[in-house]
Short mmCIF file of N, CA, C and O in Angstrom, two decimals:
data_model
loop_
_atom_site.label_atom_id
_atom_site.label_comp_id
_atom_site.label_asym_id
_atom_site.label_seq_id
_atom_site.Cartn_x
_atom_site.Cartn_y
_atom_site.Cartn_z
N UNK A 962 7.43 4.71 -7.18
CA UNK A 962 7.56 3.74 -8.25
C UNK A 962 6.18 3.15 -8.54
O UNK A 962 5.31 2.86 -7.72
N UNK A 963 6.16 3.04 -9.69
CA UNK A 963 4.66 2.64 -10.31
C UNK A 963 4.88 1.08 -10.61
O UNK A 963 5.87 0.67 -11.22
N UNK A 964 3.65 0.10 -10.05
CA UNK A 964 3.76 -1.38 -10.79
C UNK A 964 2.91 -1.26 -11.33
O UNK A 964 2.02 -0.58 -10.82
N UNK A 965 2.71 -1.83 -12.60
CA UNK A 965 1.45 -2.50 -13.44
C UNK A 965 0.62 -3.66 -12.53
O UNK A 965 1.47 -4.30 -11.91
N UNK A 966 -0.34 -4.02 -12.33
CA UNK A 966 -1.12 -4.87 -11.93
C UNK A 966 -2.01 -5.63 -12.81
O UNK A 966 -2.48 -4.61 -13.31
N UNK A 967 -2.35 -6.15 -13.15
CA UNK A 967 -3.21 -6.84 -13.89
C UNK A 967 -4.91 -6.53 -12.94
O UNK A 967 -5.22 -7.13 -11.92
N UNK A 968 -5.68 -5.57 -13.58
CA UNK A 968 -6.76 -5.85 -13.31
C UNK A 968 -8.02 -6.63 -13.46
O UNK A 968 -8.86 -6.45 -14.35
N UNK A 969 -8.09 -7.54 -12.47
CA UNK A 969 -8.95 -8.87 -12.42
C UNK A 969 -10.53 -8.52 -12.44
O UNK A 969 -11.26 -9.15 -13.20
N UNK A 970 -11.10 -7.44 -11.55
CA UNK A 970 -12.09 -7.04 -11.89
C UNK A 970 -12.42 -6.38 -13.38
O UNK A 970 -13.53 -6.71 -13.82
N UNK A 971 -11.61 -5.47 -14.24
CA UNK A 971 -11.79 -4.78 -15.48
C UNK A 971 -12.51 -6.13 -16.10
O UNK A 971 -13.67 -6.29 -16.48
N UNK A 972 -11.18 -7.21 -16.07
CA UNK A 972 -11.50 -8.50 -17.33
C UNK A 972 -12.96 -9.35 -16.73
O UNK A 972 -13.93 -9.69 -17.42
N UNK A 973 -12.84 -9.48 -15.79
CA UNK A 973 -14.42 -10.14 -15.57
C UNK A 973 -15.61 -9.13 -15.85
O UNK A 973 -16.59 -9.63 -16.40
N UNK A 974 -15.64 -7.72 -15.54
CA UNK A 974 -16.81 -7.09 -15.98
C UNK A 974 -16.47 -7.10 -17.30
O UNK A 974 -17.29 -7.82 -17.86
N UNK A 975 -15.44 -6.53 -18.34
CA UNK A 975 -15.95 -6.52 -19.70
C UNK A 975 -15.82 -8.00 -20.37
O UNK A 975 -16.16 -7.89 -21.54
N UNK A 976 -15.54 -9.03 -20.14
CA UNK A 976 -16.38 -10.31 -20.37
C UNK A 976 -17.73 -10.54 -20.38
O UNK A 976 -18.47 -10.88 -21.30
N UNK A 977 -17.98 -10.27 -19.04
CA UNK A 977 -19.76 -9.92 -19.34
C UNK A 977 -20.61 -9.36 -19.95
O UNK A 977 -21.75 -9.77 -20.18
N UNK A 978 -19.95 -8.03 -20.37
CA UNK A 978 -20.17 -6.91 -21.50
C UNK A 978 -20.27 -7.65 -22.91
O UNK A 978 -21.22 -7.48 -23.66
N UNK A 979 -18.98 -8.67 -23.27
CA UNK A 979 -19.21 -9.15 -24.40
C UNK A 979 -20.01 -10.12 -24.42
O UNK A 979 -20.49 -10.57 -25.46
N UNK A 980 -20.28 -10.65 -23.05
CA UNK A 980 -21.49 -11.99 -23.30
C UNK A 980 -20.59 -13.45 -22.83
O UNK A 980 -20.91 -14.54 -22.36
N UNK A 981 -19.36 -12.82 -23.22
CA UNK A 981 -18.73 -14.63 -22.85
C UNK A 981 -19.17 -15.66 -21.62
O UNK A 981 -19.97 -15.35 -20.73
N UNK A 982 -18.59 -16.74 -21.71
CA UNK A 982 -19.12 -17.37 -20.31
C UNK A 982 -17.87 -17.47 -19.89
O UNK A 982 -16.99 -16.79 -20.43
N UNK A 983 -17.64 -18.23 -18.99
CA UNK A 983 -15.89 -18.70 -18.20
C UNK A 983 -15.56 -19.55 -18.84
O UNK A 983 -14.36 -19.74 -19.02
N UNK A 984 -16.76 -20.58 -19.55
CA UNK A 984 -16.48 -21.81 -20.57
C UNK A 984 -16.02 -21.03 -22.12
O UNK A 984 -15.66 -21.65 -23.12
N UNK A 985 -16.12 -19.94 -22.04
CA UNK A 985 -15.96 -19.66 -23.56
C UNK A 985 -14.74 -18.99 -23.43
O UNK A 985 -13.86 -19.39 -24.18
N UNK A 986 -14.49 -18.15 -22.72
CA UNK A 986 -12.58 -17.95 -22.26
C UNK A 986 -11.83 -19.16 -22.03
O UNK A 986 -10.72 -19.38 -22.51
N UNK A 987 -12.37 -19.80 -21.40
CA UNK A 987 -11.39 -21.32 -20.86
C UNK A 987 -10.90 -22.31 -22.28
O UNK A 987 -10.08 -23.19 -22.54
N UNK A 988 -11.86 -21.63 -22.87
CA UNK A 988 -12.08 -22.70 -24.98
C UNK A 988 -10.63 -21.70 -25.25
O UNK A 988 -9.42 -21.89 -25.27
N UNK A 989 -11.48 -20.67 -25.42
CA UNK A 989 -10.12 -19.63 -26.37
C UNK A 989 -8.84 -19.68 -25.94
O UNK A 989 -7.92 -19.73 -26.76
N UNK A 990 -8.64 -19.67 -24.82
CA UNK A 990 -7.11 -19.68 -23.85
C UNK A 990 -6.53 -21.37 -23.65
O UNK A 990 -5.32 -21.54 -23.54
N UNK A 991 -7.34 -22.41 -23.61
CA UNK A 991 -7.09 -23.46 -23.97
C UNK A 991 -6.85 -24.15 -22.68
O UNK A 991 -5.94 -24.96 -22.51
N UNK A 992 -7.65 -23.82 -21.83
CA UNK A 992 -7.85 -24.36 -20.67
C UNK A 992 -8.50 -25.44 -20.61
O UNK A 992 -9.16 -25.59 -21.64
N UNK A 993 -8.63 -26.21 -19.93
CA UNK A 993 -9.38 -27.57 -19.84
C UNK A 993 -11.25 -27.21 -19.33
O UNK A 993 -12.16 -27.81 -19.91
N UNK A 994 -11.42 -26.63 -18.69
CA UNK A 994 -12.68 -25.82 -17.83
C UNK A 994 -13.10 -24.54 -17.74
O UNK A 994 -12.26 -23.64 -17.81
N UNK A 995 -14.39 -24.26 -17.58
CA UNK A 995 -14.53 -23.05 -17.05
C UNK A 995 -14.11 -22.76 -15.72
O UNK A 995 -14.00 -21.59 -15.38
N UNK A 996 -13.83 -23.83 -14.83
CA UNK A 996 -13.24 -23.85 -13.25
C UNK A 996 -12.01 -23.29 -13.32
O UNK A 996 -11.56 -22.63 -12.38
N UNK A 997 -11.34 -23.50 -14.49
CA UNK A 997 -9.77 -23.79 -14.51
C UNK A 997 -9.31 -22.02 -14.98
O UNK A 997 -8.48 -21.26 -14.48
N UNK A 998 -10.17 -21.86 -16.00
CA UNK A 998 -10.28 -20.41 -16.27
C UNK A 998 -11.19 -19.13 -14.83
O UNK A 998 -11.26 -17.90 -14.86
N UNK A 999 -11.53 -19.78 -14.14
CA UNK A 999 -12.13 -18.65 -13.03
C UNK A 999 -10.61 -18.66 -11.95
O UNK A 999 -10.09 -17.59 -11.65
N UNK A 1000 -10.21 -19.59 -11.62
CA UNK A 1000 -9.34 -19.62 -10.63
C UNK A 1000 -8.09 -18.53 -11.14
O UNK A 1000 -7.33 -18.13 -10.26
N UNK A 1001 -7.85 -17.99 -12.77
CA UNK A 1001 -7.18 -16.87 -13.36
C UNK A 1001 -7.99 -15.73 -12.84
O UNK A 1001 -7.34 -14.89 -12.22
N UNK A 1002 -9.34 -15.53 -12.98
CA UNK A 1002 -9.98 -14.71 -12.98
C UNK A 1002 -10.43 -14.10 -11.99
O UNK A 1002 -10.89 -12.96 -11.93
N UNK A 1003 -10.24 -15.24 -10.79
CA UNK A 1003 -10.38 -14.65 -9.17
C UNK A 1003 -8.99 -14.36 -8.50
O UNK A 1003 -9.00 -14.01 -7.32
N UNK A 1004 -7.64 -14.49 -9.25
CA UNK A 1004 -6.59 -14.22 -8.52
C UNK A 1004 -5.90 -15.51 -8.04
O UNK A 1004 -4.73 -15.51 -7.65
N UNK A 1005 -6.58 -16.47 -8.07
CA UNK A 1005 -5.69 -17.77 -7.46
C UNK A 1005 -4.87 -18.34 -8.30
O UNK A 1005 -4.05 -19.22 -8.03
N UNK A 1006 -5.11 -17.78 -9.48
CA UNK A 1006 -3.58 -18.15 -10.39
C UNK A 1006 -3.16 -17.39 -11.73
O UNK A 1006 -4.02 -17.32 -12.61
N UNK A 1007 -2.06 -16.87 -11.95
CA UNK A 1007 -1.76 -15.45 -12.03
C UNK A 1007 -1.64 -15.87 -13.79
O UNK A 1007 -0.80 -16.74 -14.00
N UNK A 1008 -2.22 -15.44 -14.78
CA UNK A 1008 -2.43 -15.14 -16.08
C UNK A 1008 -1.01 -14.85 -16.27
O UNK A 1008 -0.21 -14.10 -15.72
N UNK A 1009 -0.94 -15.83 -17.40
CA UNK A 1009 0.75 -15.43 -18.04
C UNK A 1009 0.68 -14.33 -18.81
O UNK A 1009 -0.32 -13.64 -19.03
N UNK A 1010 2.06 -14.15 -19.33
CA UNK A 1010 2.37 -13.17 -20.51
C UNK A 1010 1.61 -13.43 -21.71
O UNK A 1010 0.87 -12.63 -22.28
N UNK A 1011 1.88 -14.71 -22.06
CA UNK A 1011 0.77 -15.47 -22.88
C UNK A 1011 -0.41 -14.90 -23.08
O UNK A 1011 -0.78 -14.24 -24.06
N UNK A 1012 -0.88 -15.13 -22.26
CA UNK A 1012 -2.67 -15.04 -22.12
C UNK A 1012 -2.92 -13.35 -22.15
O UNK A 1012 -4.07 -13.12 -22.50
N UNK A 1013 -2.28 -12.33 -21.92
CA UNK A 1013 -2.52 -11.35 -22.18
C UNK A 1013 -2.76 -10.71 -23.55
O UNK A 1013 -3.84 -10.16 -23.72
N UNK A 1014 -1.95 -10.73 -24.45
CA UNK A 1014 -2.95 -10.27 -26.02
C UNK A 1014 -4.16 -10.96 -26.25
O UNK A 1014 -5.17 -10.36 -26.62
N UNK A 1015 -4.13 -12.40 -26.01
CA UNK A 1015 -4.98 -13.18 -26.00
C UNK A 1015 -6.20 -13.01 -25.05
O UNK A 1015 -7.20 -13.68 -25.30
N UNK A 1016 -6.22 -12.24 -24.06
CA UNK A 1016 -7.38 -12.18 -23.60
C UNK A 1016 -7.37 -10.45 -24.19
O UNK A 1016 -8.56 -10.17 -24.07
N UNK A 1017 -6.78 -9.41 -24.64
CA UNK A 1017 -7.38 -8.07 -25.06
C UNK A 1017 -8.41 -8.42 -26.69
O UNK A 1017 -9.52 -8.16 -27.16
N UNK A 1018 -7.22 -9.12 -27.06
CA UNK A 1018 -8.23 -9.51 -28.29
C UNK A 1018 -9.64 -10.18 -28.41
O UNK A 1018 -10.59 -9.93 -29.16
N UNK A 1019 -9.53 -10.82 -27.73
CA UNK A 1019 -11.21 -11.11 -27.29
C UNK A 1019 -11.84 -10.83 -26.40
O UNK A 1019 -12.95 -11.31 -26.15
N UNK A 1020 -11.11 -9.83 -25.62
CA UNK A 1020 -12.04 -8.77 -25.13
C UNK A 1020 -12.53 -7.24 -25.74
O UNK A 1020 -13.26 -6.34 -25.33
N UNK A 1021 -11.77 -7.47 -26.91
CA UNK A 1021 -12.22 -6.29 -27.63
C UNK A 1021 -11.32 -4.62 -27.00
O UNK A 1021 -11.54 -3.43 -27.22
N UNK A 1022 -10.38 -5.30 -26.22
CA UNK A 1022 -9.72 -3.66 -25.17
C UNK A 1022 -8.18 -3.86 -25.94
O UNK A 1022 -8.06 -4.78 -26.75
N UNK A 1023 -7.40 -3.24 -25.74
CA UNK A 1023 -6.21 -2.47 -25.39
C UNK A 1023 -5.63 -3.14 -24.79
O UNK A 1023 -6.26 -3.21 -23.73
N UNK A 1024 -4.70 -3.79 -24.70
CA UNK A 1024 -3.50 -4.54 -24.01
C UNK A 1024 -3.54 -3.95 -22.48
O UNK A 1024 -4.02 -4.62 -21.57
N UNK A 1025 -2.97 -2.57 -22.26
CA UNK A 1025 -2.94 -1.51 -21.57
C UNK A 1025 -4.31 -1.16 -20.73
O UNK A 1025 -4.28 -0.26 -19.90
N UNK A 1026 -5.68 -2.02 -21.01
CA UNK A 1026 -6.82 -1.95 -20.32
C UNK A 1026 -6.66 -2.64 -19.65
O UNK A 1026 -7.37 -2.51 -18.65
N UNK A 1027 -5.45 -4.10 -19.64
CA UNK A 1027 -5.75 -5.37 -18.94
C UNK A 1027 -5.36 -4.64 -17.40
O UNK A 1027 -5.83 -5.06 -16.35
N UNK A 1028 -4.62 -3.73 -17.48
CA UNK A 1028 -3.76 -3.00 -15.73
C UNK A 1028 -4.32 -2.37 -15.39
O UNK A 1028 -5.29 -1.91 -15.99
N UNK A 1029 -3.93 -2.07 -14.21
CA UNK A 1029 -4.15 -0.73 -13.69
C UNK A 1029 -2.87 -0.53 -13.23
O UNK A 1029 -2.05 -1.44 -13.36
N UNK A 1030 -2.41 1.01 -12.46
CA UNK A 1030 -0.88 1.11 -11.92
C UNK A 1030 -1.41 1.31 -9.96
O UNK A 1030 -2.50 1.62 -9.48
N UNK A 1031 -0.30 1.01 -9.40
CA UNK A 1031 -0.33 1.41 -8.19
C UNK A 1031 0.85 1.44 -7.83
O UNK A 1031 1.81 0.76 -8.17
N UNK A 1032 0.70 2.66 -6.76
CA UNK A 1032 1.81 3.15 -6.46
C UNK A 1032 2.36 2.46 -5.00
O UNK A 1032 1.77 2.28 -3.93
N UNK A 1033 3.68 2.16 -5.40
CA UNK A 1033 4.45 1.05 -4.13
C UNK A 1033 5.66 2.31 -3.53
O UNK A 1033 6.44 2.73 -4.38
N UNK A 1034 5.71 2.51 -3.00
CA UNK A 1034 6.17 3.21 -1.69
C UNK A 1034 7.55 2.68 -1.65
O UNK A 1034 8.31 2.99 -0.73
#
């Protein structure tokens, strides 16, 4: 069986690619901080459904870039 994962490394390297800061995701997604937006971005708090078109679109990717799959046993 395959899960989708949300890949946390993809979205932080192509952020950087586009130049953003953590303050300029944290603006767009409507976070209070750039603190508030890293703690999504390191895994300590899990990006809604929400925030997913919303972060492909300004990342310039594919909905489907935000995952990766792994296989659960």
């Amino acid at each position: 069986m395959e899960v989708e994962v949300i890949n946390l490394a993809f979205i932080a390297k192509r952020r950087a690619e586009c130049g953003w800061t953590q303050q300029d995701m944290a603006e767009f997604l409507g976070f209070k901080n750039a603190s508030a937006y890293q703690k999504y971005e390191k895994g300590e708090y899990a990006f809604k459904a929400i925030h997913l078109p919303i972060l492909a679109r300004k990342l310039g990717c594919d909905l489907q870039d935000l995952f990766y799959n792994r296989q659960v046993f």
